[in-house]
Coordinates of C-alpha atoms in Angstrom, one line a residue:
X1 CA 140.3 39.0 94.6
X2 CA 137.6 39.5 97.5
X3 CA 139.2 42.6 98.1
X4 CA 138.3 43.7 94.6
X5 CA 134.8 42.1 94.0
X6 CA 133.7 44.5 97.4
X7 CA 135.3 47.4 95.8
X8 CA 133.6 46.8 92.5
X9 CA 129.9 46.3 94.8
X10 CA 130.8 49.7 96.3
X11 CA 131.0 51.3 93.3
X12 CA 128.0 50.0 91.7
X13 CA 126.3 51.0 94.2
X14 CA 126.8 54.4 94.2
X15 CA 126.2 54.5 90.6
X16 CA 122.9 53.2 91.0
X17 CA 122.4 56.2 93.6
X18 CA 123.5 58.9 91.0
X19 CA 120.8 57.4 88.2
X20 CA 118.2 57.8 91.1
X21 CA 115.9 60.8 89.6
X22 CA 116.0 63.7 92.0
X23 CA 113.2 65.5 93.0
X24 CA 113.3 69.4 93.1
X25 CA 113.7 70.5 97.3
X26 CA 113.4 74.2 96.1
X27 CA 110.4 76.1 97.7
X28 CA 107.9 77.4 95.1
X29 CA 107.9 81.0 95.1
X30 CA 106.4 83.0 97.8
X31 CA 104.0 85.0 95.0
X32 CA 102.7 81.8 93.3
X33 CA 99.1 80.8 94.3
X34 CA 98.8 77.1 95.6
X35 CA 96.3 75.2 93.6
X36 CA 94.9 72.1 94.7
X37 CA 93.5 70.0 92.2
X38 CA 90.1 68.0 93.1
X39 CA 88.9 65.1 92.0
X40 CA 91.1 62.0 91.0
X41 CA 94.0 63.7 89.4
X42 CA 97.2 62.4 87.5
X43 CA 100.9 62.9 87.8
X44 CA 101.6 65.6 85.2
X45 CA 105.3 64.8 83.6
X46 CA 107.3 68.2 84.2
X47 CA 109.7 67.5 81.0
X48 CA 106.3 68.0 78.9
X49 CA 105.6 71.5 81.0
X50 CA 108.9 72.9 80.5
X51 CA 108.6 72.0 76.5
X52 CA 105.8 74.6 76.2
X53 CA 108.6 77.5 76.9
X54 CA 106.6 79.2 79.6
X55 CA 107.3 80.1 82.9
X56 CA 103.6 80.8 83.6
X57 CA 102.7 77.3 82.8
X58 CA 106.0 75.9 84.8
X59 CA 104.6 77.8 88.2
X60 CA 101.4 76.5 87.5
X61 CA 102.0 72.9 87.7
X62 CA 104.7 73.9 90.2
X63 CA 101.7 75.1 92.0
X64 CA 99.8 72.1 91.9
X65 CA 102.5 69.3 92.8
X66 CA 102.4 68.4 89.0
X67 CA 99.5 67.3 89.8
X68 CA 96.2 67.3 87.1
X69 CA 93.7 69.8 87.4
X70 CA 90.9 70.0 85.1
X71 CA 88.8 66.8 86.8
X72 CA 85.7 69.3 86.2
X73 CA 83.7 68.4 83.5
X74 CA 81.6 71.3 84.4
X75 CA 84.6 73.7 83.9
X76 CA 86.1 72.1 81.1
X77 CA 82.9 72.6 79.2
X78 CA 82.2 76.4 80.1
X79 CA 86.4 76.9 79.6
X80 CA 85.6 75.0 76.0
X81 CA 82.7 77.1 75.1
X82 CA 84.2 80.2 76.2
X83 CA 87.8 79.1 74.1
X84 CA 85.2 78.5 70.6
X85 CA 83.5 81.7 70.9
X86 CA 86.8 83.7 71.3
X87 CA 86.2 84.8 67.8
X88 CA 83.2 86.9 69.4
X89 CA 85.6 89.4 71.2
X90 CA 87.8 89.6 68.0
X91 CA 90.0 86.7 68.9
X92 CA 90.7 83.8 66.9
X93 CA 89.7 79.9 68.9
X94 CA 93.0 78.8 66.4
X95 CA 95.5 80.6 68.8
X96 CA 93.9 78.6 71.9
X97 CA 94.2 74.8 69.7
X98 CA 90.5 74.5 69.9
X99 CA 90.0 71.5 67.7
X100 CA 92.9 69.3 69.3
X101 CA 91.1 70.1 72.7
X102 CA 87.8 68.5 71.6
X103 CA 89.7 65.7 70.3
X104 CA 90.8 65.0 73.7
X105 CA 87.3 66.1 75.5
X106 CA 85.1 63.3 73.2
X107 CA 87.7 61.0 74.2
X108 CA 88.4 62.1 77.6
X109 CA 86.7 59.2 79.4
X110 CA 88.6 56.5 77.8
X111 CA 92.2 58.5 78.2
X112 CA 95.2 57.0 79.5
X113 CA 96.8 58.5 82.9
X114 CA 99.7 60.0 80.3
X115 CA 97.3 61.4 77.7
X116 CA 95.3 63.2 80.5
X117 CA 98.5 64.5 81.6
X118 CA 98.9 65.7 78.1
X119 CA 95.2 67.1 77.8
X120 CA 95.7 69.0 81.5
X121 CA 98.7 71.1 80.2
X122 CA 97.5 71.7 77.0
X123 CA 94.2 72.7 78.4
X124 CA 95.7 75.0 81.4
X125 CA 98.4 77.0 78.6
X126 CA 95.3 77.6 76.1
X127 CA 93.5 79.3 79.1
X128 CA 96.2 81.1 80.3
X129 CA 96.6 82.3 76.9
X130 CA 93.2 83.1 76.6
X131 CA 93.7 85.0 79.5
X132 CA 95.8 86.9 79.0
X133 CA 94.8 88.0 75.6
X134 CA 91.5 88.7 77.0
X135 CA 92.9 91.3 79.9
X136 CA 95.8 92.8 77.5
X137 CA 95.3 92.2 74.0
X138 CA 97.1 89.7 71.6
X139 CA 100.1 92.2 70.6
X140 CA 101.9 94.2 72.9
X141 CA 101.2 98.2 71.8
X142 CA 104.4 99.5 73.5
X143 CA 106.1 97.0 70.5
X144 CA 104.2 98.6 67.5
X145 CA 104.0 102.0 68.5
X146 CA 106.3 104.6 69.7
X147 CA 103.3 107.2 70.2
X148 CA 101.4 105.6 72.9
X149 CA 101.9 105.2 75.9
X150 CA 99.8 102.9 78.1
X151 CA 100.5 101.1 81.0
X152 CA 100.0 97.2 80.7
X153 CA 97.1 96.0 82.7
X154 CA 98.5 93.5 85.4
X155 CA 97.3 90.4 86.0
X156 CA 98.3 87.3 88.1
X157 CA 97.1 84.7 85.8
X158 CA 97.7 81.3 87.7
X159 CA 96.4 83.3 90.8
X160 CA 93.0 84.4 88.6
X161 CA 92.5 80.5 87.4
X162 CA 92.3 79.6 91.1
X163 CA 90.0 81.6 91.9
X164 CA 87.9 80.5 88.8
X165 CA 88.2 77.2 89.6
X166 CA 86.8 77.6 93.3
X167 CA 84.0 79.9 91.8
X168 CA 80.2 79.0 91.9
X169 CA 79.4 81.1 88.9
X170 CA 82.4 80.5 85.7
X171 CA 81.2 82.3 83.1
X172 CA 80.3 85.2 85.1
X173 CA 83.8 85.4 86.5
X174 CA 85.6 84.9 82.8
X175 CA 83.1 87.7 81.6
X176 CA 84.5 89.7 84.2
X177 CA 87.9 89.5 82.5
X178 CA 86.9 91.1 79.3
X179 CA 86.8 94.9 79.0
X180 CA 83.7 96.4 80.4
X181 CA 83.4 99.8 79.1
X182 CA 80.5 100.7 76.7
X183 CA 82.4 101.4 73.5
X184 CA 84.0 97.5 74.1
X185 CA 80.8 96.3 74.0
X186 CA 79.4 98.0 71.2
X187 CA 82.5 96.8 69.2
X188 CA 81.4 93.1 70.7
X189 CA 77.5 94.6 69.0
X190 CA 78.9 96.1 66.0
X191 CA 80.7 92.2 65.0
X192 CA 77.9 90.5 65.6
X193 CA 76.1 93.1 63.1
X194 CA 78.4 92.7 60.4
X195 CA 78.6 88.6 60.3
X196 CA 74.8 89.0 59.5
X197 CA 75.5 90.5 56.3
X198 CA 76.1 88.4 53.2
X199 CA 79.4 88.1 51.5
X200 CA 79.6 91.2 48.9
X201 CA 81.3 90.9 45.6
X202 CA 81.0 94.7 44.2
X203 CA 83.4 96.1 42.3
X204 CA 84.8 99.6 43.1
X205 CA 82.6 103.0 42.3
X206 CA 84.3 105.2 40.8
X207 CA 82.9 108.8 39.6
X208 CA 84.9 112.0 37.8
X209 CA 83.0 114.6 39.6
X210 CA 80.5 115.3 42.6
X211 CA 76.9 114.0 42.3
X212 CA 74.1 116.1 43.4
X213 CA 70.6 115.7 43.7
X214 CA 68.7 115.4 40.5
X215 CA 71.5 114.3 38.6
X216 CA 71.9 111.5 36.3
X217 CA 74.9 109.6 37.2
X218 CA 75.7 105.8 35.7
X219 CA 77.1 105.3 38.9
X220 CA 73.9 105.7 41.3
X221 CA 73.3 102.1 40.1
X222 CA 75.8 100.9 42.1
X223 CA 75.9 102.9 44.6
X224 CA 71.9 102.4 45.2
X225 CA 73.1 98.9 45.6
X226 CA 75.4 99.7 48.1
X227 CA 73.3 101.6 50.3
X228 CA 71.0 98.6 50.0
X229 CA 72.9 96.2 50.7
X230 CA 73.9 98.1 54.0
X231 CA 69.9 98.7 54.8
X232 CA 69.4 102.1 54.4
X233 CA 67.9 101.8 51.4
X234 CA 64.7 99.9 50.3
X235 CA 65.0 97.4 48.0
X236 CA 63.7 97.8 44.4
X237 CA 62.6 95.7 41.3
X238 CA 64.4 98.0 38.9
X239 CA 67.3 101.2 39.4
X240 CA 67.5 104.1 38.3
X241 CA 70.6 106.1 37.2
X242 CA 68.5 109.4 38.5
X243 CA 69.5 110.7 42.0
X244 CA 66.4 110.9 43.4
X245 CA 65.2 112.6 47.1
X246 CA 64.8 108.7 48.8
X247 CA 68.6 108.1 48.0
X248 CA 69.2 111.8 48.8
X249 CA 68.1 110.8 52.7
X250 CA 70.0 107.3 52.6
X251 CA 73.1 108.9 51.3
X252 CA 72.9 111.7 54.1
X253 CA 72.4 108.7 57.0
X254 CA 75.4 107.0 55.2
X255 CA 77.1 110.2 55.5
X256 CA 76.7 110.9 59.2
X257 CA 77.4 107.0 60.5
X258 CA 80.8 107.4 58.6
X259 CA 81.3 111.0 60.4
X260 CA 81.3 112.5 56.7
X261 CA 79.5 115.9 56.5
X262 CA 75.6 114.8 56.1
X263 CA 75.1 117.1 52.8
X264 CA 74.0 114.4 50.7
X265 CA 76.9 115.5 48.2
X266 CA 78.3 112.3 47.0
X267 CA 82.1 113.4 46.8
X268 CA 85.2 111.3 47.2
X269 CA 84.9 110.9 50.6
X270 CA 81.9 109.5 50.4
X271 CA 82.9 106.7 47.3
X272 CA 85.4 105.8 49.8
X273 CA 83.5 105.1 52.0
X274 CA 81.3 103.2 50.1
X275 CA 83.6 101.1 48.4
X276 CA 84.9 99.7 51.5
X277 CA 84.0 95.4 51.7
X278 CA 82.3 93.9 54.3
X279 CA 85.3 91.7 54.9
X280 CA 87.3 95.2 55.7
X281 CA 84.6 96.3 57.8
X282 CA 85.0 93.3 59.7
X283 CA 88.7 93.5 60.4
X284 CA 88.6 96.9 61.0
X285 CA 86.2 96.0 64.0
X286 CA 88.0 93.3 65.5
X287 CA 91.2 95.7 65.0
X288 CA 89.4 97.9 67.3
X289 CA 88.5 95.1 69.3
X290 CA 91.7 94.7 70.0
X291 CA 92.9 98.2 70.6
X292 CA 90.1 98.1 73.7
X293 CA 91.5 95.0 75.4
X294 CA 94.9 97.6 75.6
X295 CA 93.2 100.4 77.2
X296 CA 92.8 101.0 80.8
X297 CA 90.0 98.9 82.8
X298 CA 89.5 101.9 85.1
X299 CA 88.7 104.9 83.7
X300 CA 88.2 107.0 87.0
X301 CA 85.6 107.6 88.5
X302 CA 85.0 111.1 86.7
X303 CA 87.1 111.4 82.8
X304 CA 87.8 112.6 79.7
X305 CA 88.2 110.7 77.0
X306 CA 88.7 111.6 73.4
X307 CA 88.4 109.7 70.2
X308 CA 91.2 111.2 68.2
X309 CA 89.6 110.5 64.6
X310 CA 86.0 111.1 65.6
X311 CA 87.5 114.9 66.7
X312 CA 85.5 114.9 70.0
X313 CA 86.2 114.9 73.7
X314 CA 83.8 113.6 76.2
X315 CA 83.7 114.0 79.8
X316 CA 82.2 111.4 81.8
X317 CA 81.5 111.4 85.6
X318 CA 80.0 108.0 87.7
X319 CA 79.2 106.8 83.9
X320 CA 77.2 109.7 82.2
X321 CA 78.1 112.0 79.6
X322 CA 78.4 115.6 81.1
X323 CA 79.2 117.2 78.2
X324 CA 81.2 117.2 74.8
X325 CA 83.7 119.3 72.5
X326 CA 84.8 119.1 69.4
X327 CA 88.6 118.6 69.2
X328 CA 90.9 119.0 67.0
X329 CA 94.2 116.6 66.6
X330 CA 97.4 116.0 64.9
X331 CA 97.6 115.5 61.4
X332 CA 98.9 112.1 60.0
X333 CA 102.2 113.4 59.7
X334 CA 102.4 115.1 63.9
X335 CA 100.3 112.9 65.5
X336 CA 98.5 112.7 68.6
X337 CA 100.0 110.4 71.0
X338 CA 97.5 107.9 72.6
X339 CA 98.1 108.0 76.6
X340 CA 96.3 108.4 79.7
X341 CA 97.2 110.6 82.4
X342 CA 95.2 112.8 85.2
X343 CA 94.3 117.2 84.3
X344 CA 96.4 118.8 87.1
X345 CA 95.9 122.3 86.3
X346 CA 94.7 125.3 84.1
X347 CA 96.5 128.2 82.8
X348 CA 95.1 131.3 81.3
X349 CA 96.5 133.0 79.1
X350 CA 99.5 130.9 78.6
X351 CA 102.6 131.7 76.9
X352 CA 103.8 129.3 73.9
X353 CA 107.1 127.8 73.8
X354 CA 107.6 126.6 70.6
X355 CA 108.3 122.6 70.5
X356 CA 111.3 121.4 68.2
X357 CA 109.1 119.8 65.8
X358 CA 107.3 123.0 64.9
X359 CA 110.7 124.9 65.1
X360 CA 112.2 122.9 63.0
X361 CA 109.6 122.7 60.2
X362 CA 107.7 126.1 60.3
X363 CA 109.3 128.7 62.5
X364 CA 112.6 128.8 61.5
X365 CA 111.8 128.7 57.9
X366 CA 109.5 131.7 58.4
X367 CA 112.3 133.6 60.2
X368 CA 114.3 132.9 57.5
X369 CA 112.3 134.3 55.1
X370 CA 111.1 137.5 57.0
X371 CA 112.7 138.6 60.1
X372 CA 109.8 140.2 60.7
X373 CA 107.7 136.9 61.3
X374 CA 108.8 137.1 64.9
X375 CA 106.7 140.6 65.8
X376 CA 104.0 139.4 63.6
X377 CA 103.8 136.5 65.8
X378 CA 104.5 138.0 68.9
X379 CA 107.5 136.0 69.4
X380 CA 110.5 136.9 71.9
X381 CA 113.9 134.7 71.3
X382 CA 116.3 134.2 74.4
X383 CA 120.2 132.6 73.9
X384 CA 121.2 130.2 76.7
X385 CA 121.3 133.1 79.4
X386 CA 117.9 133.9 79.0
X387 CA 119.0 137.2 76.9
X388 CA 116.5 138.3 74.5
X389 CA 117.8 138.2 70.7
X390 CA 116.7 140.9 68.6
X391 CA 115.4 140.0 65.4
X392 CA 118.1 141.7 64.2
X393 CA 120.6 140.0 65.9
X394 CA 119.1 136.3 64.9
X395 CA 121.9 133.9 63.8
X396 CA 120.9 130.9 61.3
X397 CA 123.9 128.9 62.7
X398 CA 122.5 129.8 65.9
X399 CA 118.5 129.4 65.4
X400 CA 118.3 125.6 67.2
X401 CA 119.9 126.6 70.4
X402 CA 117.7 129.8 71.0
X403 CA 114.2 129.2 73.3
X404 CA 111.0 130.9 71.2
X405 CA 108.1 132.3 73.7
X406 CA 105.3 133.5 72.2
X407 CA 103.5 136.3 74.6
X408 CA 99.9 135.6 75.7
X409 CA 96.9 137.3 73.8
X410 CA 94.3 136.5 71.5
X411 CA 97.1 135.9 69.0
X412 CA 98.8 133.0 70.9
X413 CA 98.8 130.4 69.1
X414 CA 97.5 128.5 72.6
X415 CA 94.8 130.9 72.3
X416 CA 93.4 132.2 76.2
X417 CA 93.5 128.8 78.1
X418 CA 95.7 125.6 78.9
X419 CA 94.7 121.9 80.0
X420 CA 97.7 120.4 81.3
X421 CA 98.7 116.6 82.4
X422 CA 101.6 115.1 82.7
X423 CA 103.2 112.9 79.9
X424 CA 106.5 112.3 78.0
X425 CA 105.2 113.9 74.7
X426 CA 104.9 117.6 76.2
X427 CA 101.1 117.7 74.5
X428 CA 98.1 119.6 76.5
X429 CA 94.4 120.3 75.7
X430 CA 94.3 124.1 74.9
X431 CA 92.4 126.8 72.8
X432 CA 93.6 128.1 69.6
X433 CA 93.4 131.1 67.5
X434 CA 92.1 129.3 64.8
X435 CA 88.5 128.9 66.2
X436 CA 86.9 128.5 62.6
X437 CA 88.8 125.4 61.7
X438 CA 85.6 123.6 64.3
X439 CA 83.4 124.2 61.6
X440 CA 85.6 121.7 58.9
X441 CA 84.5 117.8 59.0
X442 CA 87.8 116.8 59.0
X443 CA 90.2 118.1 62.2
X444 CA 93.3 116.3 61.9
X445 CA 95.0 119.5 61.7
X446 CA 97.6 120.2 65.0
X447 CA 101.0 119.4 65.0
X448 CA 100.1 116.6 68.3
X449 CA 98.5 118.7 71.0
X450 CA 94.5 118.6 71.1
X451 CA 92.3 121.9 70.4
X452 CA 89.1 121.7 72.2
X453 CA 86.0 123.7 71.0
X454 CA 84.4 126.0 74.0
X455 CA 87.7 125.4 75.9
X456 CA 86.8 128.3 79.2
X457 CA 83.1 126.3 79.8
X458 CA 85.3 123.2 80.2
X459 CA 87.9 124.9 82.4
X460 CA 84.9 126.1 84.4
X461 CA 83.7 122.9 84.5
X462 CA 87.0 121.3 85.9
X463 CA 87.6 124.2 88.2
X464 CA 84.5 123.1 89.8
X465 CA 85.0 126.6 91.8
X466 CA 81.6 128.7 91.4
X467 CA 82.7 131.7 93.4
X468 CA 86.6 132.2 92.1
X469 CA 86.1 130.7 88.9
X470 CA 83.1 131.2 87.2
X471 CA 82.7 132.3 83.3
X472 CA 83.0 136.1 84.6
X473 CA 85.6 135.9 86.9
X474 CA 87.6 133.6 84.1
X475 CA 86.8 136.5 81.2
X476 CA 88.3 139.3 83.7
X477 CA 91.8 137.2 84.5
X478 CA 91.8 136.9 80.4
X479 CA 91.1 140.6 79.9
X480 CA 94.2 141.3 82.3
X481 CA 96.5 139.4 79.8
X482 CA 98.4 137.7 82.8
X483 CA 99.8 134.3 83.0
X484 CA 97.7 132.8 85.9
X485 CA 98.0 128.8 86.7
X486 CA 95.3 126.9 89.0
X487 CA 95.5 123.8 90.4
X488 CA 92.6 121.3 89.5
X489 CA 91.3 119.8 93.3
X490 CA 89.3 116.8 92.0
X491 CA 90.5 113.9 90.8
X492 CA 90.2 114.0 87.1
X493 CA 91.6 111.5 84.4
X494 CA 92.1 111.6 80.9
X495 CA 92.3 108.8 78.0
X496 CA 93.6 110.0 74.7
X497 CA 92.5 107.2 72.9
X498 CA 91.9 105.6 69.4
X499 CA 89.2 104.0 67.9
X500 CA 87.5 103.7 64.7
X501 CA 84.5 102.1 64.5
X502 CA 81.7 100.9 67.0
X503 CA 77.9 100.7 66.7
X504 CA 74.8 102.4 68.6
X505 CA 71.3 101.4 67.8
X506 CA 71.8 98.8 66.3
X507 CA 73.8 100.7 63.7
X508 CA 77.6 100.1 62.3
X509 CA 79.8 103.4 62.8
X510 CA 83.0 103.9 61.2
X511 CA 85.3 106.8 61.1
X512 CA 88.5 107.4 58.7
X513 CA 91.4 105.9 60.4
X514 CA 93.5 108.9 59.9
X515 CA 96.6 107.3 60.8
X516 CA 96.7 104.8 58.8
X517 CA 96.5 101.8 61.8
X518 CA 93.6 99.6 61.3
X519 CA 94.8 97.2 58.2
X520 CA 98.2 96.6 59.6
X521 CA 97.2 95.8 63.3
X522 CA 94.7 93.0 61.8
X523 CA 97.1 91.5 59.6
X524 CA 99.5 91.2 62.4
X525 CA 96.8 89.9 64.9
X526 CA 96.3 87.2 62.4
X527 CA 100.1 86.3 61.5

């Protein structure tokens, strides 16, 4: 019986042991950034962290010895503020739980050692979220879109917070998070513009036919109204239906904020324009808003960067404009992938290989039709030996394996020079033989590559080689009709980007959104 009664101690004993919790021996992971919590802090219950899902919260609390960490009053105030006016930079304060935070923070002196636990982790994954949607955007492009391609912009988030919490200056460093290029802060401009504007209840314009000045058009009414509401024009007692030479003037300043052609012709275009809400102005910005927190933080030092549906290039060196082109981009149904990469060379006269897309859909057709498309175009075919097929010879069954090279000259469809940069698409910067189409307003018109306006003064430009390469020494190599590649020596990058709305002067500026993107990238930033 003694014998027993031992053996029964023994056991309970070492049952006891087993219920002991454990604590963790595993070292925290070399690239996690110790924090060290000041102040009086609390014990932080890890079964609450590892609720939230998140690994980046887990290593921060790892990081801390589950220890509290927000003991600043000071920095839970400025962290607070910066949380509620989210909406500023096109976020929304609901993603970051705003409200149940200042709950806590009214409350925070008479807390509980557990609720403060509760407040600390809540607090620390609504910044981290903030962060991170600050530095890279709420949605993740390389998810939506299979046309752009943009690296994500890194960022150690737990390491950044511990630097903010030792800084002296907060808000400046949070600031420093944000996107700091001009057209982000004129998107930042442009929302604060538009919240001062009333709600608008209009109802849709619609005319049969183009009004020109002089007329009399029912329709002016409203539109007066419109262009009143939006301040560029004076308000009046009474309206006319008469389109007179003051509404001429506002029409045209509508016309060129909204990149329409400034003829004071109201067309469709310009109803379309003018029918759009305030509320889809709005979201139109803070889509843009969005797009911005995506793009790179560096642009380089010296850049190009184009707009694709405002049709221009511009270059940019230590932060001033050098100079500009017209462009002109893929239509809605080829379009213009969004990337950034860096110029590496030029090529004069180049010879075209014809992509699949445009194989496919134009020049095969065309063969089809008239065999003789291919000397009209200048075209040579080669098999899979590099043989040239006659025209002739040309097999239907065959026309997808063949490679189509069109021969340099004022015919190619390249025209005389080639910007290339590396990227997955296969598009360039190049001249065409289309020169006329820089004249039309609207220059969504390529199938994906981008035609620039005055292409050889930019190539001279890049060159940067006034002896070899100036504009005479580039028009003789063109006159020889010989393929001839330079390497670009300076470091030169390039953002093919898209926006669609910003402000300058304190005035709103939208452009079509040719693709289509605006309207469903807001309704999924606010799902």
């Amino acid at each position: 019986m003694k014998f027993i009664l031992i053996i029964l101690l023994i056991f309970s004993i070492l049952s006891c042991e087993k219920e002991k919790p454990r604590k963790s021996s595993a070292p925290a992971p070399a690239h996690i950034t110790t924090i060290k919590p000041e102040g009086k802090s609390v014990l932080i219950d890890s079964a609450l962290v590892n609720s939230y899902g998140s690994k980046t919260l887990k290593e921060f609390y790892f990081s801390s010895g589950f220890k509290s960490v927000w003991q600043s009053k000071e920095d839970r105030k400025i962290i607070l503020e910066q949380l509620l006016n989210s909406a500023e930079d096109g976020l929304n304060p609901a993603d970051y739980s705003i409200e149940k935070l200042q709950k806590f923070e009214k409350i925070y002196a008479n807390l509980s050692d557990k609720d403060r636990g509760i407040y600390d982790i809540l607090f620390t994954h609504s910044f981290q979220k903030y962060i991170l949607h600050q530095t890279n955007g709420r949605l993740n492009p390389r998810n939506l879109y299979k046309d752009w391609d943009l690296k994500e912009n890194k960022i150690d988030i737990n390491g950044t917070i511990a630097k903010l919490i030792k800084s002296d200056s907060l808000v400046f460093r949070i600031e420093q998070l944000k996107p700091n290029h001009l057209v982000y802060k004129s998107l930042k401009k442009a929302l604060k513009i538009i919240n001062t504007f009333p709600n608008d209840n209009f109802k849709a314009i619609e005319i049969a036919n183009k009004i020109i000045q002089n007329d009399t058009n029912t329709a002016l009414i409203d539109i007066k109204k419109r262009l009143i509401y939006w301040k560029l024009l004076h308000p009046k007692d009474s309206l006319s239906s008469i389109y007179d030479n003051e509404t001429a003037e506002a029409v045209k300043k509508f016309q060129m904020l909204h990149g329409l052609a400034a003829d004071g012709v109201i067309g469709k275009g310009t109803i379309a324009s003018l029918n759009f809400t305030k509320n889809q102005r709005k979201k139109q910005i803070i889509a843009n808003l969005e797009r911005w927190k995506w793009y790179p933080k560096e642009m380089g030092k010296e850049y190009l960067i184009i707009n694709i549906p405002d049709y221009r290039l511009t270059l940019v060196k230590d932060n001033d404009t050098i100079r500009t082109h017209k462009v002109i981009v893929g239509s809605a149904k080829r379009r213009t992938p969004v990337l950034s990469s860096n110029i590496t060379h030029v090529i004069f006269n180049p010879t075209w290989t014809v992509p699949p897309t445009i194989l496919k859909e134009d020049v095969i057709p065309a063969i089809s039709r008239n065999r003789n498309y291919l000397a009209q175009s200048n075209i040579k075919v080669y098999d899979s030996n590099g043989k040239v097929v006659s025209a002739n010879n040309w097999l239907l069954s065959r026309a997808k394996s063949y490679r189509y090279v069109q021969s340099p000259g004022t015919f190619n469809s390249l025209g005389m020079v080639k910007l290339v940069f590396p990227n997955r698409f296969s598009i360039y910067l190049h001249d065409t033989n289309h020169r006329d189409f820089f004249g039309k307003q609207m220059r969504s018109l390529s199938s994906g590559c981008v035609r620039v306006e005055h292409p050889l003064k930019l190539a001279e430009y890049l060159l940067d080689d006034e002896r070899n390469w100036n504009l005479e020494k580039i028009t003789q190599t063109l006159q020889n009709e010989k393929t001839k590649q330079i390497k670009i020596k300076n470091d030169v990058t390039i953002h093919v980007l898209y926006w669609t709305a910003w402000s300058e002067d304190n005035r709103l500026i939208f452009r079509d959104d040719i693709y289509n993107l605006d309207a469903n990238l807001y309704q999924k930033l606010r799902k």
